[in-house]
Coordinates of C-alpha atoms and ligand atoms in Angstrom, one line a residue:
M22 CA 96.0 121.0 82.6
H23 CA 95.1 117.2 82.6
Q24 CA 91.6 116.2 82.6
P25 CA 90.3 113.5 84.9
N26 CA 90.0 110.3 82.9
D27 CA 87.3 108.3 83.6
T28 CA 87.9 105.3 81.5
A29 CA 90.5 103.9 84.0
L30 CA 90.1 100.4 82.6
T31 CA 91.8 101.7 79.3
I32 CA 94.7 103.0 81.1
R33 CA 98.1 101.5 79.9
D34 CA 101.1 101.4 82.1
V35 CA 103.5 103.2 80.0
H36 CA 106.6 101.7 81.7
S37 CA 105.7 98.1 80.7
F38 CA 105.5 95.8 77.7
A39 CA 102.9 93.4 79.3
R40 CA 99.5 93.1 77.9
P41 CA 97.7 91.7 81.4
E42 CA 94.2 92.1 79.8
E43 CA 95.4 89.2 77.2
A44 CA 97.7 87.0 79.5
V45 CA 98.8 87.7 83.0
I46 CA 100.9 86.3 85.6
K47 CA 99.3 84.6 88.6
H48 CA 102.3 83.0 90.5
L49 CA 105.7 83.2 90.0
S50 CA 108.1 80.2 91.0
L51 CA 111.7 81.2 91.3
D52 CA 115.1 78.9 91.3
L53 CA 118.0 80.9 91.5
T54 CA 121.8 80.4 92.4
V55 CA 123.6 83.3 93.6
N56 CA 127.3 83.5 92.4
F57 CA 129.4 85.9 94.1
D58 CA 132.3 85.1 91.7
T59 CA 130.7 86.1 88.2
R60 CA 128.2 88.5 90.1
T61 CA 125.1 87.0 88.5
L62 CA 122.1 85.1 89.5
S63 CA 121.0 82.2 87.3
G64 CA 118.2 79.7 87.0
R65 CA 114.6 79.6 86.0
A66 CA 111.4 81.6 86.4
T67 CA 108.1 79.5 86.0
L68 CA 105.1 81.3 85.4
D69 CA 101.4 80.6 86.0
I70 CA 99.4 82.2 83.6
A71 CA 95.6 83.3 83.1
A72 CA 95.0 84.0 79.7
A73 CA 92.0 85.2 77.5
P74 CA 90.5 82.5 75.3
D75 CA 91.8 84.4 72.3
A76 CA 95.4 85.1 73.6
D77 CA 98.2 83.9 71.6
T78 CA 101.3 85.7 73.2
L79 CA 102.6 86.4 76.8
L80 CA 104.4 89.7 77.0
L81 CA 106.9 90.2 79.6
D82 CA 109.4 92.6 80.7
T83 CA 113.0 92.1 80.6
R84 CA 116.2 94.0 80.7
G85 CA 120.0 92.9 80.3
L86 CA 118.7 89.5 80.9
S87 CA 120.2 86.5 79.0
I88 CA 117.4 84.2 78.1
E89 CA 118.6 80.8 77.4
R90 CA 115.4 78.8 76.7
V91 CA 111.5 78.8 77.2
M92 CA 109.6 75.8 77.9
L93 CA 105.8 75.5 78.2
D94 CA 103.8 73.4 80.6
G95 CA 106.9 71.2 81.6
E96 CA 107.2 69.8 78.1
E97 CA 110.8 68.5 77.1
S98 CA 111.5 70.8 74.2
P99 CA 112.0 74.3 74.1
A100 CA 109.5 76.5 72.7
S101 CA 110.3 79.7 70.7
F102 CA 110.4 83.2 71.9
I103 CA 111.1 86.8 70.6
L104 CA 113.3 89.2 72.3
G105 CA 112.6 92.6 71.4
P106 CA 114.8 95.8 70.7
E107 CA 116.2 97.4 73.5
V108 CA 114.1 100.6 74.5
Q109 CA 115.6 103.3 76.9
Y110 CA 114.8 102.8 80.5
L111 CA 112.2 99.9 79.7
G112 CA 114.6 97.0 78.3
Q113 CA 113.4 94.3 76.3
K114 CA 110.0 92.8 75.2
L115 CA 110.1 89.1 75.9
A116 CA 107.2 87.6 73.7
V117 CA 106.4 83.8 74.3
P118 CA 103.8 82.4 71.7
L119 CA 100.9 80.6 73.6
T120 CA 98.6 77.7 72.6
P121 CA 95.2 77.8 74.0
Q122 CA 96.2 75.2 76.5
T123 CA 99.1 76.8 77.8
K124 CA 99.0 77.1 81.6
Q125 CA 102.7 77.7 82.6
V126 CA 105.9 79.0 81.1
T127 CA 109.5 78.4 82.4
I128 CA 112.1 80.6 81.5
H129 CA 115.8 79.8 81.9
Y130 CA 117.9 82.8 82.1
H131 CA 120.7 84.5 83.9
T132 CA 121.3 88.3 84.9
G133 CA 123.9 90.6 83.1
P134 CA 126.8 92.1 84.8
E135 CA 125.2 95.3 85.2
A136 CA 121.7 94.3 86.3
A137 CA 120.7 97.6 87.6
A138 CA 118.7 96.2 90.7
L139 CA 121.3 94.1 92.1
Q140 CA 124.2 95.6 94.1
W141 CA 127.1 93.1 94.5
L142 CA 129.5 94.5 97.5
T143 CA 133.0 93.1 98.4
P144 CA 133.4 92.3 101.9
Q145 CA 135.5 95.9 102.4
Q146 CA 131.9 97.3 101.6
T147 CA 130.0 95.8 104.5
A148 CA 130.2 96.6 108.1
G149 CA 131.8 93.1 109.1
K150 CA 134.5 93.5 106.3
K151 CA 134.7 89.8 105.9
H152 CA 131.8 88.6 103.6
P153 CA 130.5 89.8 100.4
F154 CA 126.9 91.1 100.1
L155 CA 124.3 91.2 97.7
F156 CA 120.6 93.2 97.6
T157 CA 118.3 94.0 95.2
Q158 CA 116.2 97.3 94.5
S159 CA 113.2 96.6 92.4
Q160 CA 111.2 99.7 92.8
A161 CA 110.3 101.1 90.2
I162 CA 111.0 99.1 87.1
L163 CA 114.2 97.4 88.1
A164 CA 112.7 94.0 88.9
R165 CA 112.7 93.2 85.2
T166 CA 116.7 93.4 85.4
W167 CA 116.8 90.4 87.6
V168 CA 113.4 88.5 87.1
P169 CA 111.7 88.1 83.7
V170 CA 108.3 89.3 84.8
Q171 CA 105.3 91.6 84.1
D172 CA 106.7 94.6 85.7
S173 CA 103.8 96.7 86.4
P174 CA 102.3 97.7 89.5
G175 CA 98.9 97.0 88.4
V176 CA 99.7 93.2 88.0
R177 CA 99.7 91.0 91.1
F178 CA 101.1 87.5 91.7
T179 CA 102.1 85.4 94.5
Y180 CA 105.5 83.9 94.6
D181 CA 107.7 81.0 96.0
A182 CA 111.5 80.8 95.4
T183 CA 114.3 78.5 96.0
V184 CA 117.5 80.2 96.4
R185 CA 121.2 78.8 96.7
V186 CA 123.9 80.8 98.2
P187 CA 127.2 80.4 99.8
K188 CA 126.9 78.4 102.9
D189 CA 128.2 81.3 105.1
L190 CA 125.3 83.6 104.1
L191 CA 121.7 83.9 104.6
A192 CA 119.3 84.8 102.2
L193 CA 116.1 86.7 103.0
M194 CA 113.4 87.9 100.5
S195 CA 110.0 89.8 100.6
A196 CA 108.5 86.8 102.1
G197 CA 108.3 84.5 104.9
N198 CA 111.8 84.2 106.1
P199 CA 114.3 81.9 107.8
Q200 CA 115.6 83.2 111.1
Q201 CA 119.0 81.6 111.0
R202 CA 121.3 79.8 108.4
N203 CA 121.1 76.4 107.4
S204 CA 123.9 74.2 106.6
E205 CA 123.2 73.7 103.0
G206 CA 123.0 77.5 101.9
V207 CA 119.5 76.7 100.3
Y208 CA 116.5 78.7 101.3
Q209 CA 112.6 78.2 100.4
F210 CA 110.3 81.2 100.5
R211 CA 106.7 81.7 100.0
M212 CA 104.9 84.9 99.6
E213 CA 101.0 84.0 99.8
Q214 CA 99.6 87.5 99.1
P215 CA 99.8 88.6 95.8
I216 CA 102.3 91.4 94.9
P217 CA 103.2 93.8 92.4
A218 CA 106.7 93.1 90.8
Y219 CA 108.4 96.2 92.3
L220 CA 108.1 94.4 95.8
L221 CA 110.1 91.4 94.7
A222 CA 113.4 91.5 96.8
L223 CA 116.5 89.5 97.9
S224 CA 119.1 90.1 100.1
V225 CA 122.3 87.8 100.6
G226 CA 125.0 88.2 103.3
D227 CA 126.2 87.6 106.7
V228 CA 123.3 88.5 108.9
T229 CA 121.6 87.2 112.1
F230 CA 118.4 88.1 113.6
A231 CA 117.0 89.6 116.8
P232 CA 113.3 89.8 117.9
A233 CA 111.7 92.9 118.8
G234 CA 108.2 91.7 119.7
S235 CA 106.1 88.9 118.7
R236 CA 105.7 89.8 115.2
T237 CA 108.6 92.0 114.5
G238 CA 112.3 91.8 114.5
V239 CA 115.5 92.9 113.0
Y240 CA 118.3 91.1 110.5
A241 CA 121.6 92.9 110.6
E242 CA 125.4 92.2 110.3
P243 CA 126.6 90.6 113.6
V244 CA 128.6 93.8 114.2
T245 CA 125.5 96.1 113.8
L246 CA 122.8 93.8 115.3
K247 CA 123.0 95.0 118.9
A248 CA 122.6 98.7 117.5
A249 CA 119.9 97.9 115.1
A250 CA 117.8 96.1 118.0
Y251 CA 118.0 99.0 120.3
E252 CA 117.1 101.5 117.5
F253 CA 114.0 99.6 116.2
A254 CA 112.9 98.4 119.8
E255 CA 109.7 100.2 119.3
T256 CA 108.8 98.9 115.9
E257 CA 106.0 96.4 117.6
K258 CA 104.3 99.4 119.2
M259 CA 104.3 101.1 115.9
L260 CA 102.6 98.1 114.5
E261 CA 99.9 98.0 117.2
A262 CA 99.4 101.7 116.5
A263 CA 99.2 101.4 112.8
E264 CA 96.3 98.7 113.5
R265 CA 94.3 100.8 115.8
L266 CA 94.5 103.5 113.1
Y267 CA 93.4 101.7 109.9
G268 CA 93.1 98.0 110.2
K269 CA 94.6 94.8 110.7
Y270 CA 98.3 94.1 109.2
A271 CA 97.9 91.9 106.4
W272 CA 101.3 90.4 105.7
D273 CA 101.8 88.2 108.9
R274 CA 105.4 89.3 110.2
Y275 CA 107.1 92.8 110.0
D276 CA 110.8 92.6 109.9
L277 CA 113.5 94.9 109.1
I278 CA 117.1 94.3 107.5
V279 CA 119.7 96.9 108.2
L280 CA 121.6 96.9 104.6
P281 CA 125.5 98.0 104.3
P282 CA 125.5 102.0 103.8
S283 CA 125.6 102.0 100.2
F284 CA 121.8 101.2 99.9
P285 CA 120.6 104.1 97.8
F286 CA 117.3 104.8 99.9
G287 CA 116.5 105.5 103.6
G288 CA 113.9 102.4 103.2
M289 CA 112.2 100.3 101.0
E290 CA 108.9 98.7 101.9
N291 CA 109.8 95.4 100.9
P292 CA 106.8 93.1 102.2
R293 CA 107.5 91.4 105.5
L294 CA 111.1 92.7 105.4
T295 CA 111.8 96.4 104.9
F296 CA 115.2 97.2 103.7
A297 CA 116.8 100.1 105.7
T298 CA 119.8 102.1 105.5
P299 CA 122.3 102.0 108.4
T300 CA 122.3 105.6 108.3
I301 CA 119.1 105.7 110.5
L302 CA 121.3 103.9 113.6
A303 CA 121.5 107.4 115.3
G304 CA 121.9 105.7 118.9
D305 CA 118.8 107.5 120.3
R306 CA 116.0 106.3 118.1
S307 CA 115.4 110.0 116.8
L308 CA 115.1 108.7 113.2
T309 CA 112.5 106.1 113.5
S310 CA 109.9 107.8 111.7
L311 CA 111.5 106.2 108.6
V312 CA 110.3 102.8 110.2
A313 CA 106.9 104.1 110.5
H314 CA 106.8 105.4 107.0
E315 CA 107.9 101.9 105.5
L316 CA 105.6 100.1 108.0
A317 CA 102.8 102.1 106.6
H318 CA 103.4 101.2 103.2
S319 CA 102.2 97.8 104.4
W320 CA 98.7 99.5 103.7
S321 CA 99.1 102.4 101.4
G322 CA 101.2 100.9 98.5
N323 CA 101.6 97.2 99.2
L324 CA 97.9 96.7 99.9
V325 CA 96.3 99.2 97.7
T326 CA 98.9 100.0 95.0
N327 CA 99.5 102.9 92.7
Q328 CA 98.2 101.4 89.5
T329 CA 100.9 103.3 87.4
W330 CA 103.9 105.2 88.3
N331 CA 102.0 108.4 87.3
D332 CA 99.7 107.8 90.2
F333 CA 102.9 107.4 92.6
W334 CA 101.5 110.3 95.0
L335 CA 98.8 107.6 96.1
N336 CA 101.3 105.4 97.3
E337 CA 103.8 107.8 98.9
G338 CA 101.4 110.6 99.9
F339 CA 99.0 108.5 101.9
T340 CA 102.2 106.8 103.7
V341 CA 103.4 110.2 104.6
Y342 CA 100.4 111.1 106.3
F343 CA 100.0 107.6 107.8
E344 CA 103.6 107.8 108.9
R345 CA 103.2 111.0 110.9
R346 CA 99.8 109.5 112.6
I347 CA 101.8 106.5 113.8
M348 CA 104.5 109.1 115.1
E349 CA 101.5 111.1 116.9
E350 CA 100.4 108.0 118.6
L351 CA 103.5 106.9 119.9
Y352 CA 105.3 110.3 120.8
G353 CA 102.4 112.9 120.9
R354 CA 101.3 115.7 118.8
D355 CA 104.2 118.0 119.2
Y356 CA 106.5 115.3 118.1
A357 CA 104.4 114.8 114.9
Q358 CA 104.0 118.6 114.2
M359 CA 108.1 118.8 114.1
L360 CA 107.9 116.2 111.3
E361 CA 105.1 118.2 109.6
V362 CA 107.0 121.3 109.6
L363 CA 110.3 119.8 108.1
G364 CA 108.2 118.0 105.6
H365 CA 106.6 121.3 104.7
Q366 CA 110.0 122.9 104.1
D367 CA 111.1 120.0 102.0
L368 CA 107.9 120.7 99.9
V369 CA 108.4 124.3 99.4
Q370 CA 112.1 123.8 98.5
T371 CA 111.1 121.4 95.8
V372 CA 108.7 123.6 94.6
Q373 CA 111.0 126.2 94.3
D374 CA 113.9 123.9 92.8
F375 CA 111.2 122.5 90.0
G376 CA 109.6 125.8 89.5
K377 CA 105.9 126.4 90.4
D378 CA 104.7 126.2 86.7
S379 CA 106.6 123.2 86.3
P380 CA 104.5 119.7 85.2
D381 CA 106.6 117.9 87.9
T382 CA 104.9 119.7 90.6
Q383 CA 101.8 118.0 89.5
L384 CA 100.3 115.0 91.7
K385 CA 99.4 113.2 88.7
L386 CA 102.4 112.9 86.6
N387 CA 102.8 112.1 83.1
L388 CA 106.1 110.0 83.0
A389 CA 105.6 108.8 79.1
G390 CA 108.8 108.4 77.7
R391 CA 110.8 109.1 80.9
D392 CA 112.1 107.2 83.7
P393 CA 109.6 106.7 86.3
D394 CA 112.6 107.7 88.8
D395 CA 112.0 111.3 87.7
G396 CA 108.7 111.2 89.7
V397 CA 110.3 110.4 92.8
S398 CA 110.4 114.0 94.6
D399 CA 108.7 115.6 97.3
I400 CA 105.8 116.2 95.3
A401 CA 104.5 112.7 95.7
Y402 CA 105.4 112.6 99.3
E403 CA 104.9 116.2 100.9
K404 CA 102.4 117.4 98.4
G405 CA 100.6 114.3 98.6
N406 CA 100.4 114.5 102.2
A407 CA 99.2 117.9 102.0
F408 CA 96.2 117.3 100.0
L409 CA 95.4 114.7 102.5
L410 CA 95.5 116.9 105.4
R411 CA 93.6 119.6 103.5
L412 CA 90.7 117.1 103.0
E413 CA 90.9 116.1 106.6
S414 CA 90.6 119.4 107.9
V415 CA 87.2 119.7 105.9
V416 CA 85.6 116.5 107.6
G417 CA 87.3 116.2 110.5
R418 CA 89.7 113.3 111.8
R419 CA 87.0 111.0 112.9
K420 CA 85.2 110.8 109.7
W421 CA 88.4 111.1 107.6
D422 CA 89.9 108.1 109.5
E423 CA 86.9 106.2 108.9
F424 CA 87.4 106.9 105.2
V425 CA 90.7 106.0 105.1
K426 CA 90.2 102.8 106.9
G427 CA 87.5 102.1 104.4
Y428 CA 89.6 102.9 101.5
F429 CA 92.3 100.4 102.5
N430 CA 89.6 97.8 103.0
T431 CA 87.8 98.3 100.1
F432 CA 90.7 98.3 97.7
A433 CA 93.2 95.9 99.5
F434 CA 95.4 93.8 96.9
Q435 CA 94.2 96.0 94.3
S436 CA 95.8 98.7 92.2
M437 CA 94.2 102.1 92.1
N438 CA 94.9 105.3 89.8
T439 CA 94.2 108.8 90.7
E440 CA 90.9 109.1 88.9
Q441 CA 89.4 105.9 90.6
F442 CA 90.7 107.2 93.9
L443 CA 88.9 110.7 93.4
D444 CA 85.6 108.9 92.1
Y445 CA 85.8 107.0 95.6
L446 CA 86.4 110.6 97.4
K447 CA 83.7 112.0 95.8
K448 CA 81.2 109.2 96.7
E449 CA 82.1 108.8 100.2
L450 CA 83.3 112.4 101.2
P451 CA 81.1 114.5 99.0
Q452 CA 81.5 117.4 101.3
A453 CA 85.4 117.4 101.1
Y454 CA 85.1 117.2 97.5
R455 CA 83.1 120.0 97.0
Q456 CA 84.9 122.2 99.5
V457 CA 88.4 121.8 98.3
D458 CA 89.6 122.6 94.9
V459 CA 90.3 119.0 94.2
P460 CA 91.4 119.2 90.5
A461 CA 93.7 122.2 91.4
W462 CA 95.4 120.1 93.9
V463 CA 95.6 117.0 91.7
Y464 CA 96.3 118.3 88.1
G465 CA 97.5 122.0 89.0
R466 CA 101.0 123.1 89.5
G467 CA 102.7 124.5 92.6
L468 CA 101.2 124.6 96.0
P469 CA 97.6 125.7 96.4
A470 CA 97.1 128.6 98.5
D471 CA 94.7 126.8 100.7
A472 CA 97.5 124.2 102.2
I473 CA 97.5 123.8 105.9
R474 CA 100.3 125.3 107.8
V475 CA 101.1 123.2 110.5
K476 CA 102.9 125.0 113.3
S477 CA 105.2 123.3 115.8
T478 CA 105.6 124.7 119.2
R479 CA 108.7 122.6 120.0
F480 CA 110.2 124.8 117.0
E481 CA 109.4 128.3 118.5
E482 CA 112.1 128.1 120.7
V483 CA 114.4 127.1 117.9
E484 CA 113.3 130.0 115.8
K485 CA 114.1 132.3 118.5
A486 CA 117.6 130.6 118.9
A487 CA 118.1 131.3 115.0
L488 CA 116.9 134.7 115.2
A489 CA 119.5 135.6 118.2
L490 CA 122.2 134.0 116.1
K491 CA 121.4 136.4 113.3
M492 CA 121.7 139.2 115.6
G493 CA 125.1 137.8 116.7
N494 CA 124.2 136.0 120.0
Q495 CA 125.1 132.3 119.8
P496 CA 122.5 130.3 121.8
T497 CA 123.9 128.7 124.8
Q498 CA 124.1 124.8 125.8
E499 CA 121.6 126.1 128.6
Y500 CA 119.1 127.1 126.1
T501 CA 119.6 123.9 123.9
K502 CA 120.1 121.3 126.3
N503 CA 116.3 119.6 126.0
W504 CA 116.6 119.9 122.1
S505 CA 116.1 116.5 120.1
A506 CA 117.9 115.6 116.8
H507 CA 114.5 117.6 115.0
E508 CA 114.8 120.8 116.7
W509 CA 118.8 120.6 115.7
L510 CA 117.9 119.8 112.2
H511 CA 115.5 122.7 112.4
F512 CA 118.2 125.1 113.9
V513 CA 120.6 124.0 111.1
R514 CA 118.2 124.6 108.3
L515 CA 117.6 128.0 109.5
L516 CA 121.5 129.1 109.6
P517 CA 122.0 132.2 107.6
E518 CA 122.9 131.8 103.9
T519 CA 126.4 133.1 104.3
M520 CA 128.4 132.8 107.7
T521 CA 131.9 133.8 108.4
P522 CA 134.8 131.4 109.2
T523 CA 134.6 132.5 112.6
Q524 CA 130.9 132.0 113.1
M525 CA 131.0 128.6 111.6
T526 CA 133.9 127.6 113.7
Q527 CA 132.1 128.9 116.9
L528 CA 129.0 127.1 116.3
D529 CA 130.7 123.9 115.5
K530 CA 133.0 124.2 118.5
A531 CA 129.9 124.8 120.9
F532 CA 127.4 122.2 119.1
R533 CA 130.0 119.6 117.4
F534 CA 127.9 119.3 114.3
T535 CA 130.8 118.0 112.4
E536 CA 131.0 115.0 114.7
S537 CA 127.7 114.3 114.9
G538 CA 126.7 110.9 114.7
N539 CA 123.0 111.7 113.3
N540 CA 123.7 111.4 109.8
E541 CA 120.5 113.4 109.0
L542 CA 122.0 116.2 111.1
L543 CA 125.5 115.9 109.6
A544 CA 124.1 115.9 106.1
A545 CA 122.3 119.1 106.8
W546 CA 125.5 120.6 108.4
L547 CA 127.4 119.9 105.4
L548 CA 125.4 121.9 103.3
P549 CA 126.4 125.5 105.0
A550 CA 129.9 123.9 105.5
V551 CA 130.2 123.5 101.8
R552 CA 128.4 127.0 101.2
N553 CA 130.6 128.7 103.5
R554 CA 133.9 126.8 102.9
Y555 CA 134.2 125.8 106.2
E556 CA 137.5 123.6 105.7
P557 CA 137.7 122.0 109.3
A558 CA 134.4 119.8 108.0
Y559 CA 135.9 118.7 104.5
P560 CA 137.5 115.6 105.8
A561 CA 134.0 114.5 107.5
L562 CA 132.4 115.5 104.1
E563 CA 134.7 113.2 102.1
N564 CA 134.4 110.4 104.3
F565 CA 130.4 110.9 104.3
L566 CA 130.3 110.7 100.7
V567 CA 132.8 107.8 100.3
T568 CA 130.9 105.6 102.7
V569 CA 127.0 106.6 102.5
G570 CA 125.2 105.9 99.3
R571 CA 121.9 107.3 100.1
R572 CA 120.8 109.3 97.2
K573 CA 118.7 111.8 99.3
F574 CA 122.0 113.0 101.0
L575 CA 124.5 112.6 98.2
V576 CA 122.3 114.9 95.7
P577 CA 122.0 118.1 97.8
L578 CA 125.6 117.9 98.7
Y579 CA 127.1 117.2 95.3
N580 CA 124.7 119.9 94.0
E581 CA 126.2 122.5 96.4
L582 CA 129.7 121.7 95.6
T583 CA 129.2 122.1 92.0
K584 CA 128.3 125.8 92.5
T585 CA 131.9 127.0 92.4
P586 CA 134.7 126.1 90.3
E587 CA 136.9 124.9 93.5
G588 CA 133.9 122.7 94.7
R589 CA 133.4 121.4 91.3
K590 CA 136.9 120.0 91.3
R591 CA 136.5 118.4 94.8
A592 CA 133.1 116.7 93.9
A593 CA 134.8 115.3 90.7
A594 CA 137.6 114.1 92.9
I595 CA 135.5 112.6 95.5
Y596 CA 132.9 111.0 93.1
R597 CA 135.9 109.1 91.4
K598 CA 136.8 107.6 94.5
A599 CA 133.2 107.1 95.9
R600 CA 131.5 105.9 92.6
P601 CA 132.3 102.3 93.2
N602 CA 130.3 102.3 96.3
Y603 CA 127.2 103.5 95.0
H604 CA 124.1 101.5 93.7
S605 CA 123.4 102.1 90.0
V606 CA 120.1 104.2 91.5
A607 CA 122.6 106.7 92.9
T608 CA 125.1 106.9 90.1
G609 CA 122.2 107.2 87.6
T610 CA 121.1 110.5 89.2
L611 CA 124.8 111.8 90.0
D612 CA 126.4 111.2 86.7
Q613 CA 123.7 113.1 85.0
L614 CA 124.0 115.9 87.8
L615 CA 128.1 116.0 87.7
K616 CA 127.9 116.1 84.0
E617 CA 125.2 118.9 83.7
K618 CA 127.0 120.8 86.5
G619 CA 130.5 119.6 86.9
Ligands
LIG705 N1 109.3 103.4 98.4 C1 110.2 104.4 98.8 C2 111.6 104.4 97.9 C3 111.7 104.4 96.6 C4 110.6 105.0 96.1 C5 112.4 103.5 95.8 C6 110.5 105.1 94.7 C7 112.5 103.8 94.5 C8 111.5 104.3 93.9 C9 110.4 104.4 100.2 O1 109.2 103.9 100.9 C10 110.6 105.5 100.7 O2 109.9 106.6 100.5 N2 111.8 106.0 101.3 C11 112.4 107.2 102.0 C12 112.1 107.2 103.5 C13 110.9 108.1 103.8 C14 111.1 108.4 105.4 C15 110.7 109.3 103.2 C16 113.9 107.4 101.8 O3 114.6 106.4 101.0 O4 114.4 108.4 101.8
LIG706 ZN1 107.8 105.4 100.9

């Protein structure tokens, strides 16, 4: 077990070459041209720096970038620089010698063809099929594949950007954004609040805007805009609820953009502009907790940021907790309970998959020498949330809410590591600190026995139906007619391990799972379909895997397929067809999974 480290200042981010205590970026000014033919970004990054008096080098992170030249303080002649050897996951260190007078460093560069943060889509891969599309995904350490920067969550800077794109496309960033195209195809951006590099984001495509409320709105391809505007109509209410809970929103506007289906995540909390998967457009607003989640990151993560990726649970655990509080405000306690129970199931499954003694089940991780992406699991999300629920249960909601609000307020625009958080907790809520075995939760493995078990009243009916099914009685539509997507999801997760073709057919005939327009439910249903070789669902499975790039759905499905020789063959064939549609974040995981198990 690790021991808490109280010398927080000496903590180094093992995933960055930067030495911010010597020379640190304060502002980034980007000037980039987006070229869809060569699939490159090219231009320059100008960095304003603050250096210690004796500092002689600025250290930056890069990966796959071609550095053309480096200029200091707008001088005429190029300065020297050293590009270090390639290190796995981390890329290359860029060292720029400084003089005591240096205030500004300009790097002329272009991105490589395989830049991991960038996904270049052909028109065919978009909803409208007419225009190409580009989007970035910088978290966790991919910003360095498109900007030479100090790519560490403990380093914050403001930024501005000029971005040149084809005239028929609109550029958007994690910054103040335009609401319509201009005739030049040149867009200016400013982000006045300091952010860490993993929140740098750019999207370029044929998108249009629709307002949701006075501070909120949605961008989407024209053919998707109406559905998106309907689905996200409650965003303004979420923003208001979030502010009532934990204080004023610090980022001016909150907009969403619906990306093409290859986006590897459900959502990404890029400041002022959440990036979202189209797979949450269910038509009935049933999957909007994802919006609450990304919105909640405007406090937990974007305002108070994990200092290193070992502290990732601080970002995600708080965000899951906050997300469910927002949903409770809007839709009531019984709704939030359903989310809580589904999340708890994910947690139990994840602990089981890792093994309860695995170090990957600790909240505080040690990712040295590993890809920080390995730390992205339901441990950070759901064990993090479970820890916070446990603390809340000791002090009561009123006191807990005061604490959380104070935490966001006190550490706004700063980074926070696990030990600093625990110190603050001990100081502000000594009673909770004493009553809960905090080290066991944070540095221990598996799920502590004192975890709160949330019960869902709405799920009781579902559990009865699932039990009846086990006894051979199919639930009637009469019984299920008021079920929401969450009840259905719970039901599908409760299906018996093995089912006969007749049982599968009967269920599907009654409830039409294979045709479900709700991707969350469809993905859940496809698991028993694969497990029980329910062939009528195979075309839907293949179609889903070829069009959707969301890693959370892909991994369990491919994993289930690889459990039989026949399934492995089908997985390989589908993957060959689907892989060109996936983002590098997804192929990174799947290449490995299919190599190991395929
Ligand atoms: N910040 C994450 C996505 C992420 C994490 C990207 C780590 C890269 C590295 C985002 O807020 C997130 O958690 N998305 C979830 C949705 C959420 C409702 C749990 C997702 O994409 O599934
Ligand atoms: Zn998140």
